[in-house]
PDB file of C-alpha atoms in Angstrom:
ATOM      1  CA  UNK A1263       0.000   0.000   0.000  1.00  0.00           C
ATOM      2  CA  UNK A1264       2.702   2.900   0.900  1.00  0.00           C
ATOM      3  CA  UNK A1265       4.130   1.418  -2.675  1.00  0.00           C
ATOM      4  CA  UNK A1266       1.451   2.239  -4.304  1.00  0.00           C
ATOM      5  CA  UNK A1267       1.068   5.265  -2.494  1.00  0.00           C
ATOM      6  CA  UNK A1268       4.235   6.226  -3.503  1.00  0.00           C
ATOM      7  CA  UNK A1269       4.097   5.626  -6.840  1.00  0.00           C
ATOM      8  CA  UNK A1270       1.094   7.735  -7.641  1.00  0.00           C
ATOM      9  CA  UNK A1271       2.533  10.410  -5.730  1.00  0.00           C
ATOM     10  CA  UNK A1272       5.363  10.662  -8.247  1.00  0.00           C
ATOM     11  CA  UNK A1273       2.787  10.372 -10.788  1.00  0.00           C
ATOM     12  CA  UNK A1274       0.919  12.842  -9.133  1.00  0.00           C
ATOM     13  CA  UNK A1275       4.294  15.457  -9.308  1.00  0.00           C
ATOM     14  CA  UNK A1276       4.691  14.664 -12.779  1.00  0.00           C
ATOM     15  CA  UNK A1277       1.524  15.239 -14.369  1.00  0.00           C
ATOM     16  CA  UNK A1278       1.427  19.034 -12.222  1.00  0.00           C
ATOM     17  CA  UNK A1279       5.432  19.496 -13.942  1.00  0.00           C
ATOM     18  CA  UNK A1280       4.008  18.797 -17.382  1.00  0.00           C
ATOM     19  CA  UNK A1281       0.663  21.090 -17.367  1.00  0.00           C
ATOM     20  CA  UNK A1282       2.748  23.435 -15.781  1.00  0.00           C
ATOM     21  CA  UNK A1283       4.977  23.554 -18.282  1.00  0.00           C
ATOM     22  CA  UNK A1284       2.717  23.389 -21.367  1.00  0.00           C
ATOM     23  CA  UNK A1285       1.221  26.647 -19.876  1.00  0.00           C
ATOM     24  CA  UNK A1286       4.482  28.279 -19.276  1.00  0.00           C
ATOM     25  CA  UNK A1287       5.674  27.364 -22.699  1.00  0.00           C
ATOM     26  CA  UNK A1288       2.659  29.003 -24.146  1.00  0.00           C
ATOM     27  CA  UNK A1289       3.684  32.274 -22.316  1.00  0.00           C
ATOM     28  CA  UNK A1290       7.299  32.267 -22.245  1.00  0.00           C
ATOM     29  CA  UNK A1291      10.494  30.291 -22.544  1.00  0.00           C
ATOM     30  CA  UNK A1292      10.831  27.405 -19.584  1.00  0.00           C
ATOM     31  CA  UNK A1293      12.157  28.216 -16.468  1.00  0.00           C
ATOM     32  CA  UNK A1294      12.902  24.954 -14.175  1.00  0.00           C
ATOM     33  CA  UNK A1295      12.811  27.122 -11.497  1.00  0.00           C
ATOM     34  CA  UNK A1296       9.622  28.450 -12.273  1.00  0.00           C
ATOM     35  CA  UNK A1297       8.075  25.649 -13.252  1.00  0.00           C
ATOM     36  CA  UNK A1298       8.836  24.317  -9.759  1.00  0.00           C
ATOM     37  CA  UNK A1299       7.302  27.018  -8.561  1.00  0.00           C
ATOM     38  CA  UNK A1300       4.214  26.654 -10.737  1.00  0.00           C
ATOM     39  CA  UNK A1301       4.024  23.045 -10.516  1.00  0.00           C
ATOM     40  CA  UNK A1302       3.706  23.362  -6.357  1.00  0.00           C
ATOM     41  CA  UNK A1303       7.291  20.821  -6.336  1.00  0.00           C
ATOM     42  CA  UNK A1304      10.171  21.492  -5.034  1.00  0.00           C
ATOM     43  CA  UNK A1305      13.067  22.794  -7.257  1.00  0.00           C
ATOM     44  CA  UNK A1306      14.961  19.606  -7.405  1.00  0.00           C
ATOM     45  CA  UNK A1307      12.049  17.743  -8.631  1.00  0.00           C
ATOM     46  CA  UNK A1308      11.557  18.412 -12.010  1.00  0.00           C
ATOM     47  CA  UNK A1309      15.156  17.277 -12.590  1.00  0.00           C
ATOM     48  CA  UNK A1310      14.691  14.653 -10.540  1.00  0.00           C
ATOM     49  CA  UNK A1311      11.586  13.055 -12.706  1.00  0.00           C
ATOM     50  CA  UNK A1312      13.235  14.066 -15.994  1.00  0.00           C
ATOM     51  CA  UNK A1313      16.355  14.645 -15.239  1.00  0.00           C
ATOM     52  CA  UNK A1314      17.526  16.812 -17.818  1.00  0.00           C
ATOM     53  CA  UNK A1315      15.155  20.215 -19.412  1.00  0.00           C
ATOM     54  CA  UNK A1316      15.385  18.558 -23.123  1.00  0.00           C
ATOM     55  CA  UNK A1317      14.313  14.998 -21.690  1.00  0.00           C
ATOM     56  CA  UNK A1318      11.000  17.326 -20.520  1.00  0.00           C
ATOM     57  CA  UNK A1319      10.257  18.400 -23.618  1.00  0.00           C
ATOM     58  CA  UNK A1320      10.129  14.820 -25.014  1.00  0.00           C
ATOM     59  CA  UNK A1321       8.063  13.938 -22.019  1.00  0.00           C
ATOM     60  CA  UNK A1322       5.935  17.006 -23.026  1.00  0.00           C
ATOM     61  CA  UNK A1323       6.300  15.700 -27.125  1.00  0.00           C
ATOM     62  CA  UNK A1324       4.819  11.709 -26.033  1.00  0.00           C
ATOM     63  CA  UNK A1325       2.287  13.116 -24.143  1.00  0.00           C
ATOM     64  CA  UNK A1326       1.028  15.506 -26.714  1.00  0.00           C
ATOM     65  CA  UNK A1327       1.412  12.716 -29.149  1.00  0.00           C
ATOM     66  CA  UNK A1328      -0.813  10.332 -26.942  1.00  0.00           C
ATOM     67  CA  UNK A1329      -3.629  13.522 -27.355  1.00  0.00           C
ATOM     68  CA  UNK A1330      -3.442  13.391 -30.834  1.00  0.00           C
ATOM     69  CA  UNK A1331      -3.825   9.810 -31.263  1.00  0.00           C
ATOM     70  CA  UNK A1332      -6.863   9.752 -28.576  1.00  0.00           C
ATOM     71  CA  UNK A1333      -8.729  12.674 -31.223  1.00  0.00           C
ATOM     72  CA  UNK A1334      -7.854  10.797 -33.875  1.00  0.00           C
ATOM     73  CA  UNK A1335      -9.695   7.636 -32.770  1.00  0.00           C
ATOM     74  CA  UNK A1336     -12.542   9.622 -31.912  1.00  0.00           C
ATOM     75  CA  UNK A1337     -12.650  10.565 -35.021  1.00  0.00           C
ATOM     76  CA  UNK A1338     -15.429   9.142 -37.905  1.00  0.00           C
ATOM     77  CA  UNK A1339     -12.150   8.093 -40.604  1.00  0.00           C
ATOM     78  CA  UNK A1340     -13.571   5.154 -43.326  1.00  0.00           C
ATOM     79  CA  UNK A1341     -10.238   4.134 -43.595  1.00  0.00           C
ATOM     80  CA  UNK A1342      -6.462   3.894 -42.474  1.00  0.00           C
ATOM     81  CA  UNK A1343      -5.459   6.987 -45.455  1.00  0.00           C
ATOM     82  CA  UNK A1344      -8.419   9.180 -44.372  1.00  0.00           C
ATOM     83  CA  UNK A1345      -7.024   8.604 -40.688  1.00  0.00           C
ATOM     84  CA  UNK A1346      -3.636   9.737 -41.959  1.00  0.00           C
ATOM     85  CA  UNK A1347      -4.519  12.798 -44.045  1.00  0.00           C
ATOM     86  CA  UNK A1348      -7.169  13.773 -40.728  1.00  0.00           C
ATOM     87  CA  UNK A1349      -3.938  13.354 -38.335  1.00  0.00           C
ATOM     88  CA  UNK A1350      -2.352  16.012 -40.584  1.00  0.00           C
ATOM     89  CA  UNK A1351      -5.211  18.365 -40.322  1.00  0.00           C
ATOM     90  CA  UNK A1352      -5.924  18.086 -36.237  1.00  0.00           C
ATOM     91  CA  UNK A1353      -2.145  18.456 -35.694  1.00  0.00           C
ATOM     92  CA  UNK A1354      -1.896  21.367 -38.103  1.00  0.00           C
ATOM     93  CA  UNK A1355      -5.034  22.928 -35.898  1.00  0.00           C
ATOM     94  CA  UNK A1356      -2.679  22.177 -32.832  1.00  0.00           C
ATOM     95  CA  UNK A1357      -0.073  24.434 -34.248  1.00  0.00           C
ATOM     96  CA  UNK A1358      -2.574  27.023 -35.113  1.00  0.00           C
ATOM     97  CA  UNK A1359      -4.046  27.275 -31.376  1.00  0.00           C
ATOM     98  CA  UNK A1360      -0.661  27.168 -29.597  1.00  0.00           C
ATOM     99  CA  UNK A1361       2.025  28.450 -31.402  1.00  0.00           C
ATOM    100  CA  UNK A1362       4.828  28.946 -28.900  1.00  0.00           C
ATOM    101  CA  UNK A1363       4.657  25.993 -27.328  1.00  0.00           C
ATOM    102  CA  UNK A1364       4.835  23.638 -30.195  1.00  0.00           C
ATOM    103  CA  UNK A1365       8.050  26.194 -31.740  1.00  0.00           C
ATOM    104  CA  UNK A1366       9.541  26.136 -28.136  1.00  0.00           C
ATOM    105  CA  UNK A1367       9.220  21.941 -28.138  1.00  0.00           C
ATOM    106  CA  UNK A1368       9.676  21.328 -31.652  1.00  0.00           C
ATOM    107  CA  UNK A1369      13.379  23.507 -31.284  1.00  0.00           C
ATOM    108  CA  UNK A1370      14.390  21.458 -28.029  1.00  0.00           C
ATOM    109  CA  UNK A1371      13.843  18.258 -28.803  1.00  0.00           C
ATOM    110  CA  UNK A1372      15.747  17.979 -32.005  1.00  0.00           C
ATOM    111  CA  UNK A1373      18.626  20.932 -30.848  1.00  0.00           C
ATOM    112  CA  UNK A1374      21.452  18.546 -30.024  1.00  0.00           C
ATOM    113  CA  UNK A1375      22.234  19.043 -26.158  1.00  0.00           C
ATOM    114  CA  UNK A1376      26.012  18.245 -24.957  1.00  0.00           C
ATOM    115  CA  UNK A1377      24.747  17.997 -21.192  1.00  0.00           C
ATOM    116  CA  UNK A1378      22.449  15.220 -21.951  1.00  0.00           C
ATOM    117  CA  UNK A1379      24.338  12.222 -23.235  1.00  0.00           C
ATOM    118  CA  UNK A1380      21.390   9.825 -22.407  1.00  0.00           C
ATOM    119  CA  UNK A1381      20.382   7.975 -25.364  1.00  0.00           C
ATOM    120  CA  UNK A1382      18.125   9.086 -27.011  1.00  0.00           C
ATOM    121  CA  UNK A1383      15.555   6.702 -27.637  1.00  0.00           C
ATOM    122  CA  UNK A1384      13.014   6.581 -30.759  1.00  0.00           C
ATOM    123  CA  UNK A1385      11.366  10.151 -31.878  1.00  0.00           C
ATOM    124  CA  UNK A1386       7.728   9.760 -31.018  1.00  0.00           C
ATOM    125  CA  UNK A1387       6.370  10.950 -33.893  1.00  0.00           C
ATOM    126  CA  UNK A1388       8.220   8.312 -35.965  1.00  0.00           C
ATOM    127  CA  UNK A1389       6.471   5.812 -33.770  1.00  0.00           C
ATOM    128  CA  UNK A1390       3.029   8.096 -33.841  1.00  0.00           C
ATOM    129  CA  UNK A1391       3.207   7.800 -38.174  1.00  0.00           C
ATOM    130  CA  UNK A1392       4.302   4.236 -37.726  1.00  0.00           C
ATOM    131  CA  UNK A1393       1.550   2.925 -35.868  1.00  0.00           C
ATOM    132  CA  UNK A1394      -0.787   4.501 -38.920  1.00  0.00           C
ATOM    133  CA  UNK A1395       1.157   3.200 -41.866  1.00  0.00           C
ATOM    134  CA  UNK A1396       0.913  -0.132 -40.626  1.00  0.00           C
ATOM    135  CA  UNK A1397      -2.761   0.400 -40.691  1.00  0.00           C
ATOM    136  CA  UNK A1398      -2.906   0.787 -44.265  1.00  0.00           C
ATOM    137  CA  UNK A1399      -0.729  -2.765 -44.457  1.00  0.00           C
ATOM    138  CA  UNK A1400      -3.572  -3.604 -41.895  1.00  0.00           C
ATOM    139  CA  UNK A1401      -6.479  -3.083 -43.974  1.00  0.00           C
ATOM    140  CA  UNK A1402      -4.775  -3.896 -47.600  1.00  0.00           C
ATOM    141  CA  UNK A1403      -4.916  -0.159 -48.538  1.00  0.00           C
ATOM    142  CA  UNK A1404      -0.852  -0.231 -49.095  1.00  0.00           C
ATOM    143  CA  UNK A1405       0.622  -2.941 -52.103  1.00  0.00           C
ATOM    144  CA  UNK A1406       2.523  -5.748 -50.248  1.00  0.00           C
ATOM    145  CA  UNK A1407       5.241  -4.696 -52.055  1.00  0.00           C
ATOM    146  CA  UNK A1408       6.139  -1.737 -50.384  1.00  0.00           C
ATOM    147  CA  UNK A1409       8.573  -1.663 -47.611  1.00  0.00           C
ATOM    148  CA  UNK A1410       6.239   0.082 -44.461  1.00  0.00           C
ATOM    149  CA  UNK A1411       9.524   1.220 -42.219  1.00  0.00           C
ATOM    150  CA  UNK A1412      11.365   3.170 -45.270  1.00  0.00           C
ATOM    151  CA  UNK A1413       7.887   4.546 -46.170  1.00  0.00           C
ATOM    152  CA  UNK A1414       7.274   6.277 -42.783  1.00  0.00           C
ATOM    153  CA  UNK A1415      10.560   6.986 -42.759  1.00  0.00           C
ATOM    154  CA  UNK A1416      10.493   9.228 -46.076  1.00  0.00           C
ATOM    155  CA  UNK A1417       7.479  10.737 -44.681  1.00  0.00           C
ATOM    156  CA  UNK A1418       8.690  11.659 -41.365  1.00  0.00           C
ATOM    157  CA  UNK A1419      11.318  13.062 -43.108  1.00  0.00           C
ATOM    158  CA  UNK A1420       9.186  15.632 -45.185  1.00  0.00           C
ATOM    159  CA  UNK A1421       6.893  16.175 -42.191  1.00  0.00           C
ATOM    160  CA  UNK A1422       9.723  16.963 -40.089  1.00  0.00           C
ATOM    161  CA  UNK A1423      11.109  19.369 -43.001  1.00  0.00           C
ATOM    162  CA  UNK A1424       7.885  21.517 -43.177  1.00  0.00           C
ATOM    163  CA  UNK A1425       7.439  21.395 -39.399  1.00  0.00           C
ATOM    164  CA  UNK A1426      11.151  23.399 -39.393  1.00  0.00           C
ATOM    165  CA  UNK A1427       9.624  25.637 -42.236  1.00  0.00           C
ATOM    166  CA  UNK A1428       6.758  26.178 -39.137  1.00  0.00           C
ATOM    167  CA  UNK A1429       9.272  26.379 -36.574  1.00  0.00           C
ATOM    168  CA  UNK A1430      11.747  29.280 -38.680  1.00  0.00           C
ATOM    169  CA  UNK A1431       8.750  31.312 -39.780  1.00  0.00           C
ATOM    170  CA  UNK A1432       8.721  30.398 -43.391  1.00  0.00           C
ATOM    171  CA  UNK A1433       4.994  29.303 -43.974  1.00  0.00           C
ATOM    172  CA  UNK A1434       2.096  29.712 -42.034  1.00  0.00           C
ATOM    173  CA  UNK A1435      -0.115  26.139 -40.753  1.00  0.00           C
ATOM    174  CA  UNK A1436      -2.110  26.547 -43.682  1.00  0.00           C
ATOM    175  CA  UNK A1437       0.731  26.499 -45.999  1.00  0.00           C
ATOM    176  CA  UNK A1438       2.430  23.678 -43.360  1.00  0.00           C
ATOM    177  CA  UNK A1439      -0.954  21.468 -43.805  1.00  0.00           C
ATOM    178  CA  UNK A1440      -0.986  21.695 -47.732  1.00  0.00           C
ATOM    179  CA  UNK A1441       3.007  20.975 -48.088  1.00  0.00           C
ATOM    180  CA  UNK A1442       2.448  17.895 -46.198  1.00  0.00           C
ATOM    181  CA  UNK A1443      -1.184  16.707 -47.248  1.00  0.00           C
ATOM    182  CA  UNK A1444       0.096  16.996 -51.094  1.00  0.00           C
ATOM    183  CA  UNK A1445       3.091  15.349 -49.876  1.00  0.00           C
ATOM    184  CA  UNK A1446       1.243  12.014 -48.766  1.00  0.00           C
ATOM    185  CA  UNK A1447      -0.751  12.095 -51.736  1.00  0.00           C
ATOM    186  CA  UNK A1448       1.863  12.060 -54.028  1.00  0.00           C
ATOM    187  CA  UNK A1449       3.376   9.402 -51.948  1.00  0.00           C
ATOM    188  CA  UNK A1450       0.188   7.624 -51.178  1.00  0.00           C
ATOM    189  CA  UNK A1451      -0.598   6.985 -55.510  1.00  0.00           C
ATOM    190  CA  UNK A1452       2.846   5.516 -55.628  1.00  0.00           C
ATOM    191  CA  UNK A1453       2.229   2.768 -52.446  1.00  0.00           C
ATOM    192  CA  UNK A1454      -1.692   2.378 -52.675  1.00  0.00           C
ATOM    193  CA  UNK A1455      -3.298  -0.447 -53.543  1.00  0.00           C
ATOM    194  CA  UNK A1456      -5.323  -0.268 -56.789  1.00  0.00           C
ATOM    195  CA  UNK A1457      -8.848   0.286 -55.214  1.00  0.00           C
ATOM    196  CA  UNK A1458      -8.277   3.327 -52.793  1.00  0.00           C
ATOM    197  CA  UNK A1459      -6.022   5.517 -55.830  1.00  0.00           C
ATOM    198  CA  UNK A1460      -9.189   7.058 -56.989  1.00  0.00           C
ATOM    199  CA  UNK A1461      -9.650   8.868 -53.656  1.00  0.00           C
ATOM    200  CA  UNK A1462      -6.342   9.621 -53.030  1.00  0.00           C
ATOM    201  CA  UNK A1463      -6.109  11.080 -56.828  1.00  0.00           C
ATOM    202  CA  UNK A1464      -8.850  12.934 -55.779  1.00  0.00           C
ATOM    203  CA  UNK A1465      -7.403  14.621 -52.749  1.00  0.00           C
ATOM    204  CA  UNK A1466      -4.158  15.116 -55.107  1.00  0.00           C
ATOM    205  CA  UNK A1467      -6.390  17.451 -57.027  1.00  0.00           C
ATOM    206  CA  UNK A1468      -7.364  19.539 -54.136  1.00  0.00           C
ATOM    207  CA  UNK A1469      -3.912  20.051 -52.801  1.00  0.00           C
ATOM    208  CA  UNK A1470      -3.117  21.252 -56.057  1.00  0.00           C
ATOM    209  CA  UNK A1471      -6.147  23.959 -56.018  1.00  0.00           C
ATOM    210  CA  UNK A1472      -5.377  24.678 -52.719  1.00  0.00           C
ATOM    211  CA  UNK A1473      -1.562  25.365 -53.808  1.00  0.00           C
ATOM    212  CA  UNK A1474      -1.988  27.234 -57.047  1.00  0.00           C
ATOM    213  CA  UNK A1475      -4.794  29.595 -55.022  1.00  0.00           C
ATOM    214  CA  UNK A1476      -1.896  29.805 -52.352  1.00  0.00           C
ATOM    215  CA  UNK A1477       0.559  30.597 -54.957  1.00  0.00           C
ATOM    216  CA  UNK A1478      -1.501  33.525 -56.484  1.00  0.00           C
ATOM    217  CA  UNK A1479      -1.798  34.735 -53.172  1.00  0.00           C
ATOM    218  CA  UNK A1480       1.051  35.372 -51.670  1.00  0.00           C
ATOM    219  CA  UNK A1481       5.153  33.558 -51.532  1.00  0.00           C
ATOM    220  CA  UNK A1482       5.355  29.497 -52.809  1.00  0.00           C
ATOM    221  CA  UNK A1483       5.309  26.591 -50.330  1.00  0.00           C
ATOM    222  CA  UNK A1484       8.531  26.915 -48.588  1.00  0.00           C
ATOM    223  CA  UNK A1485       9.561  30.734 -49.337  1.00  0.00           C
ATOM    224  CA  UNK A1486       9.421  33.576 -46.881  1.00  0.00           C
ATOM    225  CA  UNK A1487       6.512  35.869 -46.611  1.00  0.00           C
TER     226      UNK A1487
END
């Protein structure tokens, strides 16, 4: 029982650290100090749950992570694409609604850090987009073919490149959600099994609008305003 006790205690600690510091990140940059303060811990705490300020913000990163997969189920998706191209839209309406903390996490947790030589482990939002490609293996919507791993990898990889464009101030969400919607797409008609391209050709088609209105609007996908 004092186990127990114990242990939810901690738990108790950490979940107060982490709300604390989502709000503080939303107003300015993270104090550990202050968030002790906030969080009603000691100072020592937070560092000695997390140990290091960047190891935090990847607490911070699973957790919002866990959120967006929780929406995403909620969600009424018909099928393992729909689910991925919706994931793009609710995370780009993240961005939208709190700016500086996702540009405060986003430049933490991949800034390299020389006082935390921990290792690192595996990027959550490798194994967030992993977890929905191998839904489309799941539910045959992806050619048998195709190699899952290197195709969340490429993905990540241009996610990850228009979340920086985010991060720097180079494109707005809107901009951030069509570079990376139009990205699957294209990479969705080469992997998709025969029966689902139609749709995906279709949504192809509106990225494309939605670009070429963008375009006569204002700077091209990945150019500063």
């Amino acid at each position: 029982m004092e186990q127990k006790r114990g242990h939810s205690g901690v738990e108790r600690r950490r979940r107060a650290i982490l709300q604390a510091a989502r709000a503080m990140l939303n107003r300015e940059p993270l104090s550990m100090r202050r968030l002790a303060i906030a969080a009603g811990v000691s100072p020592a705490t937070p560092y000695n749950l997390f140990g290091t300020k960047r190891r935090l913000f990847v607490a911070l990163y699973e957790e919002q992570r866990i959120g967006l997969i929780t929406r995403l189920e909620a969600s009424d998706q018909p099928d393992a694409f729909a689910r991925m191209f919706h994931a793009i839209h609710l995370f780009g309406r993240e961005l939208a609604e709190e700016p500086a903390f996702f540009r405060a996490l986003f430049a933490t947790i991949y800034a390299s850090d020389p006082d935390d030589d921990a290792p690192r482990g595996e990027d959550p939002g490798m194994v967030f987009w992993r977890g929905l490609v191998g839904r489309l293996k799941d539910e045959g919507l992806m050619r048998a073919a195709v190699d899952a791993d290197a195709f969340t990898a490429n993905f990540v990889y241009l996610i990850s490149g228009a979340t920086l464009d985010w991060v720097e101030a180079r494109i707005d969400v809107d901009r951030w959600e069509m570079a990376v919607g139009y990205g699957l797409a294209l990479a969705g008609m080469s992997v998709a099994s025969p029966h689902v391209r139609p749709a995906i050709a279709a949504r192809l088609d509106r990225f494309e609008a939605r670009i070429a209105a963008a375009a006569n609007s204002g700077p091209a996908l990945g150019q500063p305003g």
